[in-house]
Coordinates of C-alpha atoms in Angstrom, one line a residue:
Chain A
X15 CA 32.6 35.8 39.0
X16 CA 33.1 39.6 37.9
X17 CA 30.5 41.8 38.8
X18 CA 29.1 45.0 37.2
X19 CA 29.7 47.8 39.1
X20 CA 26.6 48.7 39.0
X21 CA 25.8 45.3 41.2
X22 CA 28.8 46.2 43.1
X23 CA 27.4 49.8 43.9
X24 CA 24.1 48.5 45.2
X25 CA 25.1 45.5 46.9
X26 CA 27.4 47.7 48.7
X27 CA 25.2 50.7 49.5
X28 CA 21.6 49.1 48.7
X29 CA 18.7 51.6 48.7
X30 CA 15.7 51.5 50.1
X31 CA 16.5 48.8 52.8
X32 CA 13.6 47.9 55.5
X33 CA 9.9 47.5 55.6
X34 CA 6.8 49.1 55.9
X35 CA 4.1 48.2 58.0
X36 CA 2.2 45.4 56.3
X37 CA -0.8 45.9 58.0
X38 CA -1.4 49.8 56.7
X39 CA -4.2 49.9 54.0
X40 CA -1.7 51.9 51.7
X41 CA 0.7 49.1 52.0
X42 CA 1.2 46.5 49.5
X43 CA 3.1 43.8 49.9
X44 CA 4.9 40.8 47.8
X45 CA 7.2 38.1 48.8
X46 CA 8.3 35.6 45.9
X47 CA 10.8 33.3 45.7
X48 CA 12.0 30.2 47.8
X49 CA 15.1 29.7 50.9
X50 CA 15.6 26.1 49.3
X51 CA 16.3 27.8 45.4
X52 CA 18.6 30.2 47.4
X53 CA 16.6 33.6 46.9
X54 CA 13.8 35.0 48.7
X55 CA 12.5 39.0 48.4
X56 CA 10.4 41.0 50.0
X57 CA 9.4 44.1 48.0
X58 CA 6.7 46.4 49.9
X59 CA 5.1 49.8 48.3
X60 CA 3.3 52.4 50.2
X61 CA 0.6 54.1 47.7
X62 CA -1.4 57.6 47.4
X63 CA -3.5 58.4 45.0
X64 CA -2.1 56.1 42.2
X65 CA 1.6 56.9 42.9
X66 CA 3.8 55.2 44.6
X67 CA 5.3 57.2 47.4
X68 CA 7.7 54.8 49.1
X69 CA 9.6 51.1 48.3
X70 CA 11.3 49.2 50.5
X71 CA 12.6 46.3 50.3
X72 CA 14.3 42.9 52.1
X73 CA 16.6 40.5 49.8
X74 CA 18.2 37.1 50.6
X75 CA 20.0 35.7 48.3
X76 CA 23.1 36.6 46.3
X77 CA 24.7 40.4 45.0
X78 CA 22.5 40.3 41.8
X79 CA 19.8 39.4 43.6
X80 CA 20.1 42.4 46.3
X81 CA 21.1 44.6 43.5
X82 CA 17.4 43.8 41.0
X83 CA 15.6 44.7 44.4
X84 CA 17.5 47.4 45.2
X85 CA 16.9 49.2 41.3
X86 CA 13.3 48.1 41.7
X87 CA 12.7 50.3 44.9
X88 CA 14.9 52.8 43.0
X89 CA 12.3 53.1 40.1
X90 CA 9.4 52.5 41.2
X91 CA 9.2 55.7 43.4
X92 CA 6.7 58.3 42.6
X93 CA 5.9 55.5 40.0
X94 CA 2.5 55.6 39.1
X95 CA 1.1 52.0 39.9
X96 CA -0.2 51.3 36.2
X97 CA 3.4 52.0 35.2
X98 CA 5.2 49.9 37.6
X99 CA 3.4 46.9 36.4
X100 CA 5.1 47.4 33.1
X101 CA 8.6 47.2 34.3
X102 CA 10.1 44.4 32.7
X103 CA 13.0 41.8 33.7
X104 CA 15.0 42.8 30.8
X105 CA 15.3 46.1 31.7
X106 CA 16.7 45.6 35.1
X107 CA 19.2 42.9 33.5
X108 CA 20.4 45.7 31.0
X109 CA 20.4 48.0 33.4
X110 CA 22.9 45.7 36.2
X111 CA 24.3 44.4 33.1
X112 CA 23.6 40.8 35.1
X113 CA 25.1 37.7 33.0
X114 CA 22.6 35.1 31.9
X115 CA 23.1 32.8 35.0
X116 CA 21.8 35.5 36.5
X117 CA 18.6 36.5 34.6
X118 CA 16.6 35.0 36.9
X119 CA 17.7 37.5 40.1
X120 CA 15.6 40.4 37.8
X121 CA 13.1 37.7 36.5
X122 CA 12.2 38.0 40.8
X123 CA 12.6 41.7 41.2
X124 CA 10.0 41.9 38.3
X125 CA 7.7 39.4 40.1
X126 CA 7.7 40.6 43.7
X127 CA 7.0 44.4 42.1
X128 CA 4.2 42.8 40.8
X129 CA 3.3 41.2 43.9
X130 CA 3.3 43.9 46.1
X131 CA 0.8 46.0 43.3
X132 CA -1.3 42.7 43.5
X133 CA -1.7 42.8 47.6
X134 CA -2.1 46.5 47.4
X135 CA -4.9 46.5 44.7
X136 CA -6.4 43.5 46.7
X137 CA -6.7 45.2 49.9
X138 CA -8.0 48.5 48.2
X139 CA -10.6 46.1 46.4
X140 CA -9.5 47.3 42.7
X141 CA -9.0 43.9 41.1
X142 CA -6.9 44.3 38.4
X143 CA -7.8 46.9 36.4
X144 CA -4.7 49.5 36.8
Chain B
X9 CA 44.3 46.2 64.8
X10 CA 42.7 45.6 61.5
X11 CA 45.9 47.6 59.7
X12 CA 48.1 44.5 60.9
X13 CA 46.8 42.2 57.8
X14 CA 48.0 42.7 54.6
X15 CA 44.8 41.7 52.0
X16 CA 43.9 40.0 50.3
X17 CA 44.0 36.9 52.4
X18 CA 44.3 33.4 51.2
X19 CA 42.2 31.2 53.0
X20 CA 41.0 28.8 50.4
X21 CA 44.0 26.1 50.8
X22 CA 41.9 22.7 50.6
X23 CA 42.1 24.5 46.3
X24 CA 45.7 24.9 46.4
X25 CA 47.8 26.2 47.8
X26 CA 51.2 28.8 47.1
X27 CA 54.2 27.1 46.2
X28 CA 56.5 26.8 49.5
X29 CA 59.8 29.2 48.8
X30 CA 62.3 25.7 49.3
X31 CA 60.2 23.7 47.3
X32 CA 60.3 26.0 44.3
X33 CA 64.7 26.5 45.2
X34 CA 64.7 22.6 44.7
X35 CA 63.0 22.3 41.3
X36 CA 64.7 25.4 39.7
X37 CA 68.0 23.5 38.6
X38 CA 66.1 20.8 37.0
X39 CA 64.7 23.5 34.4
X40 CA 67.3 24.6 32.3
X41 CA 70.5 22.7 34.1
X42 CA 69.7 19.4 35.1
X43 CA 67.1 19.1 32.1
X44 CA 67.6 15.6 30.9
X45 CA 64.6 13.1 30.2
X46 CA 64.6 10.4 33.4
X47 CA 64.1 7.8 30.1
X48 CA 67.6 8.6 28.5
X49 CA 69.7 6.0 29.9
X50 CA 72.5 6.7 27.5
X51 CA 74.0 9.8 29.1
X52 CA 74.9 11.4 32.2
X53 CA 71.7 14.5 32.0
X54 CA 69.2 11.5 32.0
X55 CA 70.8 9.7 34.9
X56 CA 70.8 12.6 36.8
X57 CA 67.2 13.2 36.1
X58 CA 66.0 9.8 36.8
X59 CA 68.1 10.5 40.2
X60 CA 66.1 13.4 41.3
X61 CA 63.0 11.4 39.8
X62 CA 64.3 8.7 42.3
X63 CA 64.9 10.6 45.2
X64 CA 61.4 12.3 44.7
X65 CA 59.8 8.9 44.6
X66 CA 61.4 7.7 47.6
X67 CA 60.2 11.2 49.7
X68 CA 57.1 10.6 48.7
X69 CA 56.9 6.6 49.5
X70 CA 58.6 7.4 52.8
X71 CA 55.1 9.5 54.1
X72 CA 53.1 6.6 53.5
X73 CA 54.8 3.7 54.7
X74 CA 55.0 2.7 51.1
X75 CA 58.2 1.0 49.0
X76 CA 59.0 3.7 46.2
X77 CA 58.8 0.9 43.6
X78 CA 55.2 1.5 44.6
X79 CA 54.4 5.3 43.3
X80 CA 53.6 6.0 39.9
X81 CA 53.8 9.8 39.0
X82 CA 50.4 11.3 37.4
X83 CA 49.7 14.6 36.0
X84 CA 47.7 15.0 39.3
X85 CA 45.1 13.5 41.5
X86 CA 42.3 13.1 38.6
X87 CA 44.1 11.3 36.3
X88 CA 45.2 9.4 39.3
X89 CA 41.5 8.4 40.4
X90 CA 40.7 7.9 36.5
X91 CA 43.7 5.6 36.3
X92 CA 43.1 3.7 39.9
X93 CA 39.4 3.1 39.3
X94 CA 39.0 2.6 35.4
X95 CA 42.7 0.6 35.6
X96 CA 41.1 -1.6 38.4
X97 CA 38.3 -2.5 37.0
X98 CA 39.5 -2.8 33.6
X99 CA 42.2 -5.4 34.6
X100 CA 39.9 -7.3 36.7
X101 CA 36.6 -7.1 34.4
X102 CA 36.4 -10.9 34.0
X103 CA 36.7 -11.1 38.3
X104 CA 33.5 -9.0 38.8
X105 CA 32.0 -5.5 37.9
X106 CA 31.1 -4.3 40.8
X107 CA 32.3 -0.9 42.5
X108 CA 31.4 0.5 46.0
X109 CA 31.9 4.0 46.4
X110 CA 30.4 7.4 48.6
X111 CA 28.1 9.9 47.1
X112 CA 30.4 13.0 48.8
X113 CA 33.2 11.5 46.7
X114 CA 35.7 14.1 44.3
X115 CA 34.0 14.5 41.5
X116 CA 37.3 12.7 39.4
X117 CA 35.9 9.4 41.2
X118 CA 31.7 10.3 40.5
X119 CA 32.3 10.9 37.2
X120 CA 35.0 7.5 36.6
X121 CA 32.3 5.5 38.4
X122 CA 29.2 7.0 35.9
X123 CA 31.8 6.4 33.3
X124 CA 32.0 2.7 34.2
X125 CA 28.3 2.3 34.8
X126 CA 28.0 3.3 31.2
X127 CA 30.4 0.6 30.4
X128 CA 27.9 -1.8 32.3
X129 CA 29.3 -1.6 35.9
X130 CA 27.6 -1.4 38.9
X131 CA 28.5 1.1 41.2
X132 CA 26.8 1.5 44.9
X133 CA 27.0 4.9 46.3
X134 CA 27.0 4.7 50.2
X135 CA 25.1 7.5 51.9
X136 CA 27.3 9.6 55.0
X137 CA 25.5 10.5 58.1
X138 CA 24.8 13.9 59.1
X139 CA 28.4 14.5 60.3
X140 CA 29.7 13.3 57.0
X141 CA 31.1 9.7 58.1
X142 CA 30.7 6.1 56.8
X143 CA 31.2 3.1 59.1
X144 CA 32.7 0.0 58.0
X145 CA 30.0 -2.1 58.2
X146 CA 28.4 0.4 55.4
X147 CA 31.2 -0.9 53.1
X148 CA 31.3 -4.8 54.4
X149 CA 27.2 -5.0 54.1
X150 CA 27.7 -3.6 50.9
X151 CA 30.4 -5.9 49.1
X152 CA 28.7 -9.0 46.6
X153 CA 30.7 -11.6 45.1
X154 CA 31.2 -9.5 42.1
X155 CA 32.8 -6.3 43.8
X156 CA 36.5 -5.5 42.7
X157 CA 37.3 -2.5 43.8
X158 CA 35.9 0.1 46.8
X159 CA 36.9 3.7 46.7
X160 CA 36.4 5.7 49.7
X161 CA 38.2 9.6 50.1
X162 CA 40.7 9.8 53.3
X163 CA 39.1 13.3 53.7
X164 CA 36.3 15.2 52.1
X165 CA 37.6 18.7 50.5
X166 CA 34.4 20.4 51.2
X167 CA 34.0 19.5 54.9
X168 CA 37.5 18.2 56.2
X169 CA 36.1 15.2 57.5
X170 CA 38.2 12.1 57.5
X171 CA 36.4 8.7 57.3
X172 CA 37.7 5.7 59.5
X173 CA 40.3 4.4 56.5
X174 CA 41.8 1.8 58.6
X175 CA 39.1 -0.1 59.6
X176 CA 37.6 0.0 55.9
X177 CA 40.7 -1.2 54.9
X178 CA 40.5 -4.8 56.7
X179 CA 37.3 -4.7 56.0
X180 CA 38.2 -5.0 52.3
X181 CA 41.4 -7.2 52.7
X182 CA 39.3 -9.9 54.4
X183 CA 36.6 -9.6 51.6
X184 CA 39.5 -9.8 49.1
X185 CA 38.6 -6.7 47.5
X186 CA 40.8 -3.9 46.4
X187 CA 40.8 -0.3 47.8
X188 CA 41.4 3.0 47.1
X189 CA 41.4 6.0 48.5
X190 CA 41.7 9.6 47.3
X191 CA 43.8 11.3 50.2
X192 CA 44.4 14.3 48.0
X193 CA 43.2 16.3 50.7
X194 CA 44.4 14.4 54.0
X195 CA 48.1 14.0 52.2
X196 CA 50.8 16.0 54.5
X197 CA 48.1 16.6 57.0
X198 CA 47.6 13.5 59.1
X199 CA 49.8 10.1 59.5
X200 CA 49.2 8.1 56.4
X201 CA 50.7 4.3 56.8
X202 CA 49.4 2.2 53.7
X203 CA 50.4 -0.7 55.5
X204 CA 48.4 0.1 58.9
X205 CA 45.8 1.3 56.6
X206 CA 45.2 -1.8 54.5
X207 CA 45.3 0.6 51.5
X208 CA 46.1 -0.9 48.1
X209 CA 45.7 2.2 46.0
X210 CA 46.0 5.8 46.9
X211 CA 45.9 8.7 44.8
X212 CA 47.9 12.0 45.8
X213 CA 48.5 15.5 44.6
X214 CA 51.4 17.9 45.0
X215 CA 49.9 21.0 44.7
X216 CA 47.5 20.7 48.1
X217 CA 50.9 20.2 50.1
X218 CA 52.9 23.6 48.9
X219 CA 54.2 21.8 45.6
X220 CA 53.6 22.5 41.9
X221 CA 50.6 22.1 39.9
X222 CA 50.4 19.4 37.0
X223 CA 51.8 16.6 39.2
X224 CA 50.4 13.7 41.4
X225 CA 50.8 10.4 41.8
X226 CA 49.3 6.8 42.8
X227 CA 50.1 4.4 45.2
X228 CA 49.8 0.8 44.0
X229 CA 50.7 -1.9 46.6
X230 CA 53.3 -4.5 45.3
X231 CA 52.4 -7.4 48.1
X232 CA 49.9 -8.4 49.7
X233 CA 48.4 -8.4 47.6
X234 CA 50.2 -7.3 44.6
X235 CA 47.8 -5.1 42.4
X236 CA 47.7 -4.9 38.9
X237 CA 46.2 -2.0 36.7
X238 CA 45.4 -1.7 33.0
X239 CA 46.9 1.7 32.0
X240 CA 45.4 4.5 30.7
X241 CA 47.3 6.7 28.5
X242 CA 50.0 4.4 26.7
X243 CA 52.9 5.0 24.7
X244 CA 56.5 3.8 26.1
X245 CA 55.8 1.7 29.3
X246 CA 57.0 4.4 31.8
X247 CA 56.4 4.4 35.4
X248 CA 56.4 0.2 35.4
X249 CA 53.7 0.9 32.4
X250 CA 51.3 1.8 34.7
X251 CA 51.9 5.7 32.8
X252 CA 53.4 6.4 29.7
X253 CA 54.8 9.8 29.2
X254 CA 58.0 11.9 29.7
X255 CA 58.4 12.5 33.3
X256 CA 57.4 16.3 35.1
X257 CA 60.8 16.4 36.3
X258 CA 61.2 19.6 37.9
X259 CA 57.5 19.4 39.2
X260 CA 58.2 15.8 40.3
X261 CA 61.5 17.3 42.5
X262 CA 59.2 19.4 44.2
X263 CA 56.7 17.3 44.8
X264 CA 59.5 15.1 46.3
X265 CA 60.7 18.8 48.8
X266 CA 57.2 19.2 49.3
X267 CA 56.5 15.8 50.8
X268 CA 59.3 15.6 53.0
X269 CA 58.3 19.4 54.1
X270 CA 55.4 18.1 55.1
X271 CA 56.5 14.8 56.4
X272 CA 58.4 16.3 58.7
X273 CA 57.3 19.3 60.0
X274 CA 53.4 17.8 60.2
X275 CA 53.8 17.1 64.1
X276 CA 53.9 21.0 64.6
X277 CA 52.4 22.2 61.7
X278 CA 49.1 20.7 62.2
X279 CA 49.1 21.5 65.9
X280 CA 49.5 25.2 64.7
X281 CA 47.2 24.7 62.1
X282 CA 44.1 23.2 64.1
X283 CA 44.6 25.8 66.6
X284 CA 44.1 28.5 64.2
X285 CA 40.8 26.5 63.3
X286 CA 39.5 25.8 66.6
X287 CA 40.2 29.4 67.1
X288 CA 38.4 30.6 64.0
X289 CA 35.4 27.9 64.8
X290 CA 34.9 29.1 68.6
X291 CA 34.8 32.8 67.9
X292 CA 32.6 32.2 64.9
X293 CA 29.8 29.8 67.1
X294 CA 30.5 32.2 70.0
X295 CA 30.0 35.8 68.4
X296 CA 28.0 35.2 65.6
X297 CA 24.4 33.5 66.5
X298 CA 23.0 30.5 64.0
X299 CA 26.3 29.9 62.6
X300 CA 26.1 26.1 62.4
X301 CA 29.4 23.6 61.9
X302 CA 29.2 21.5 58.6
X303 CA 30.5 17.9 59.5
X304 CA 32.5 16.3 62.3
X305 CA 34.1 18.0 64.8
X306 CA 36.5 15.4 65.8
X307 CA 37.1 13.1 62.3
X308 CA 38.2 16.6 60.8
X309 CA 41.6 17.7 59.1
X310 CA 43.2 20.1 61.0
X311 CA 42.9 23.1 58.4
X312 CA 39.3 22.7 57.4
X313 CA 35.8 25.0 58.2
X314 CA 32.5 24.4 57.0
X315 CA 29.8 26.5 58.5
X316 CA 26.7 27.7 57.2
X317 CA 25.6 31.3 58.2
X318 CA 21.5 30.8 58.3
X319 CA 19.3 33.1 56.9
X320 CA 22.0 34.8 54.7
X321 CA 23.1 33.4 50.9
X322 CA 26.9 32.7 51.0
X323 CA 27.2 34.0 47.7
X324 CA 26.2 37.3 49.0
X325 CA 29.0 36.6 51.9
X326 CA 31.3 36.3 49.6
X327 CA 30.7 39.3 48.0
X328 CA 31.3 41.2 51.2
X329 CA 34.5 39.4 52.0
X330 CA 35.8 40.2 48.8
X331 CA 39.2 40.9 49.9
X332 CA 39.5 36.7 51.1
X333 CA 39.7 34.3 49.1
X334 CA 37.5 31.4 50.2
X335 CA 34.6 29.1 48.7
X336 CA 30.9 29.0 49.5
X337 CA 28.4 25.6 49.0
X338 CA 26.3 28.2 47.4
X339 CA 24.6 26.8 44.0
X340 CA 25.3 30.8 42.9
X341 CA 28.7 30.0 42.9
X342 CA 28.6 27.2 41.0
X343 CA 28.0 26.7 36.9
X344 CA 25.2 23.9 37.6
X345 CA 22.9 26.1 40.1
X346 CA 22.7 23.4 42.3
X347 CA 24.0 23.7 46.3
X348 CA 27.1 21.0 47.5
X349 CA 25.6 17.9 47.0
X350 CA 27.9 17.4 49.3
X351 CA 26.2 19.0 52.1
X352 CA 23.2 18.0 51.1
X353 CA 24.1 14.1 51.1
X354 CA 24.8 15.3 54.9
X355 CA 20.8 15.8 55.4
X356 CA 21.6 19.6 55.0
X357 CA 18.1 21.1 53.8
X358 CA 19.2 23.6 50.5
X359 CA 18.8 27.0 52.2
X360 CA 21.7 26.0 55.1
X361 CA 23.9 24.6 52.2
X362 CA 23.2 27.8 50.1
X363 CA 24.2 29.6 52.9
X364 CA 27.6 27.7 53.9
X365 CA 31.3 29.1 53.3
X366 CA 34.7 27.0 53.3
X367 CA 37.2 28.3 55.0
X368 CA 40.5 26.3 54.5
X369 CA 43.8 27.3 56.6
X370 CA 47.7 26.6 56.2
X371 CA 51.0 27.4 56.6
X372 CA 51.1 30.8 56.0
X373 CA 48.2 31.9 57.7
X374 CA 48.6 33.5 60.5
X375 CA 46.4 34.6 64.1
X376 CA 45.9 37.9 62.5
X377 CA 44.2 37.1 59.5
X378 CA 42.1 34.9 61.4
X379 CA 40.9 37.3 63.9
X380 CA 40.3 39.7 60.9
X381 CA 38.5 37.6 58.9
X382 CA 35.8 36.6 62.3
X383 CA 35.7 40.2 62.5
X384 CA 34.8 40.8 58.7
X385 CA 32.0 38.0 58.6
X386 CA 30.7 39.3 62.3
X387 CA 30.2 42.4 60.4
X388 CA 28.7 41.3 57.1
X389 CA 26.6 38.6 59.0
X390 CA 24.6 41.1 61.0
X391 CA 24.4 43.7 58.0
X392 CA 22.8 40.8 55.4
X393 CA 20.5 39.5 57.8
X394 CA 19.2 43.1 58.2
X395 CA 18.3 43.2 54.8
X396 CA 17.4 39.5 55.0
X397 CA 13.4 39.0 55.0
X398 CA 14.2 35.5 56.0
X399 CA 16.0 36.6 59.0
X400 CA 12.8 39.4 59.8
X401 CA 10.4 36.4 59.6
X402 CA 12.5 34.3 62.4
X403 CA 12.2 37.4 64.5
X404 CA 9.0 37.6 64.1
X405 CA 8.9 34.2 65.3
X406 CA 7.2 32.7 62.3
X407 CA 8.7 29.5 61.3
X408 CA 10.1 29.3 57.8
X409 CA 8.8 26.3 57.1
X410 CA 4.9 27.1 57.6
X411 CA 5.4 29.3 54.8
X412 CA 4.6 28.3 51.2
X413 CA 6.6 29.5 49.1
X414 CA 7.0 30.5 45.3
X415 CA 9.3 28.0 44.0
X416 CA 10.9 29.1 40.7

């Protein structure tokens, strides 16, 4: 299978690699996906004052998969929360050019972004209304 | 030490392998000098054809044990399941409709069995235990009064592993039931004897023993009992009408070099060979923590590894060892999505067989690229399973498995 070298680049040299504590109140944290389908992340954001100050994240599962999370933690820096929510799949499939087998790698990156806002806003107590 | 290796490096020979320099020297002439068809019997280029088609037979015959009368040349090992299993129980439809076969079988045999089960056969698919291996009381327990045929793989491609032919063999000649056995894979790597065996069909490829591809061929015993086949693909009678169709013959003289290559340099070669492996499989287990063997250690051909790496995808590997060439059980790698079912017939749960590699050595491999490649995968192991949440968890010490997770 040929990748894009934009899959190629972050697979190679991802960014953002590691975790932050999950414990910190600034800290939200989403993990989505299963071992047994063959792709797990684990995307966590550290937040201050609505903006999004620092991604990281933790990927198993194949190059496209690394690569969606990698972008993800790319973007979503000094993201404002409200506008990380509205990152869409398709853009990070255009974006890593990813073939439609693999559509699903940045159908995940766009759920564990979500995630991660969803723990955050939980622990801060502001349900839902970024 | 890593400058020694010239990449990239072919370690995927259980998918084919290069062409070996005298096989290719023996089929040249019999391209554009000896070119005659091996059916012209009214001149001297089609006798000479049919004589290097003769020749090749008898090699090949020679490896098994087998009278040449015996081998029908194929277009390669599918056709030659295809024509074994639909040939068997076409001929013998009235005798029974029963067929007993393994669910880690080639696909070539699945798909002829679900082709007959359409045709309103039964077929039985025997489960493997976790090491990959049937026992022969599997196959006897499963045999009914309306079984013709069982079909059980000399060795799996995937894992290597080599099921106890021989004894499955009487099993089936005191039943009175035909069998047949894909040894595409344990062809030119271990003793084959068709008559120690009790194998009445066999099907065989060149291209996995350092011949061409485009040419195989099937073993059909002549006594005891003699076996009959309804043909496939029809249209002059050739090969005693079990296959119609102009003889390969330049990729049939090389499958005839290749086999007796193999025939008689497998004492040494195999030795070399499994060291290589056990090398490659030691280091691995030693230097690099949850890597897990796939299969058998002992029933194993001598060039085959099958290890998962846990915690990591193998697709991902992959990636990393991009400069060798070697397969993964990963469903990423695959058009369906889905892990080896072959794995998982094993009792492999999805994320070890996601997570597996193949790693397949032969005759031009050589200490160095092994040590390399150990090297490479020590490397890309630990850097994955830094990024790998799954691997963070474990260290954590949570267990995997208390975890519900977001299937998708």
């Amino acid at each position: 299978m040929a990748y894009s070298d934009k899959v190629i680049d972050h697979y190679e040299n991802p960014r953002n690699v590691g975790s932050l504590d999950k414990n910190d109140e600034d800290v939200g944290t989403g993990i989505v996906g299963a071992p047994a389908c063959g792709d797990v992340m684990k995307l966590q954001i550290k937040v201050s004052d609505g903006v999004i100050t620092d991604a990281k994240f933790k990927t198993y599962g194949c190059g496209s998969a690394i690569a969606s999370s990698s972008l993800v933690t790319e973007w979503v820096k000094g993201m404002k929360v409200e506008d990380a929510m509205e990152i869409k799949n398709s853009q990070i499939a255009e974006e890593l050019s990813l073939p439609p087998v693999k559509i699903h790698c940045s159908v995940l990156a766009e759920d564990a972004i979500k995630a991660a806002i969803a723990d955050y806003q939980k622990k801060t107590g502001q349900g839902g209304d970024a | 030490m890593l400058m020694t290796v010239k990449t990239p490096i072919y370690l995927d020979y259980a998918a084919t392998c290069p062409v070996d320099p005298r096989v290719v020297d023996a089929m040249l002439p019999y391209f554009n000098q000896t070119y005659g068809n091996a059916a012209s019997r009214t001149h001297a280029f089609g006798w000479a054809a049919e004589e290097a088609v003769e020749n090749a037979r008898e090699e090949i015959a020679k490896t098994l044990g087998a009278d040449s009368k015996e081998i029908s040349f194929t277009s390669g090992a599918t056709e030659s399941d295809n024509l074994a299993i639909k040939g068997v129980a076409e001929y013998l439809h009235e005798k029974g409709k029963h067929i007993i076969t393994l669910v880690t079988e080639h696909k070539a045999v699945l798909d002829s069995c679900k082709h007959l089960e359409r045709q309103g056969y039964d077929v039985t698919y025997l489960l493997v235990g976790p090491d990959g291996l049937i026992t022969a009381e599997q196959v006897d327990a499963a045999i009914t009064d309306q079984t013709v045929l069982v079909s059980v793989m000399m060795a799996n491609n995937e894992t290597g592993v080599i099921q106890p032919i021989a004894e499955i063999g009487k099993v089936c000649h005191r039943r009175k039931v035909l069998f047949h056995t894909d040894a595409v894979q344990a062809f030119g790597k271990i003793p084959i004897d068709v008559q120690e065996m009790g194998i009445d069909l066999m099907s065989l490829s060149a291209h996995k023993i350092y011949g061409p591809k485009g040419v195989g061929a099937l073993y059909v015993r002549r006594r005891k009992p003699r076996v009959r086949i309804a043909p496939q693909i029809h249209g002059g009678g050739h090969e005693r009408g079990n296959r119609s169709g102009t003889l390969n013959v330049p990729g049939i003289v090389g499958f005839g070099e290749a086999a007796r290559i193999a025939r008689e340099g497998m004492a040494e070669e195999s030795q070399r060979i499994a060291g290589l492996r056990n090398r490659l499989r030691d280091r691995l287990r030693e230097e690099v923590p949850h890597a897990i063997l796939n299969g058998s250690e002992q029933h194993v051909l001598p060039g085959h590894l099958n290890m998962s790496f846990a915690y990591i995808e193998g697709e991902s590997l992959l990636m990393a060892l991009k400069d060798v060439a070697l397969s993964s059980g990963s469903a990423c790698t695959s058009a369906s999505l889905e892990p080896s079912y072959v794995l998982r017939a094993m009792g492999l749960d999805d994320e070890l067989a996601h997570s597996s590699l193949r790693i397949t050595i032969g005759r031009f491999t050589t200490v160095e690229e092994i040590d390399y490649v150990v090297d490479l995968i020590k490397k890309h192991v630990g850097r994955l399973r830094e990024m790998s949440p799954l691997w963070e968890m474990v260290q954590e010490g949570i267990d995997l498995n208390s975890i519900q997770w977001t299937a998708h």
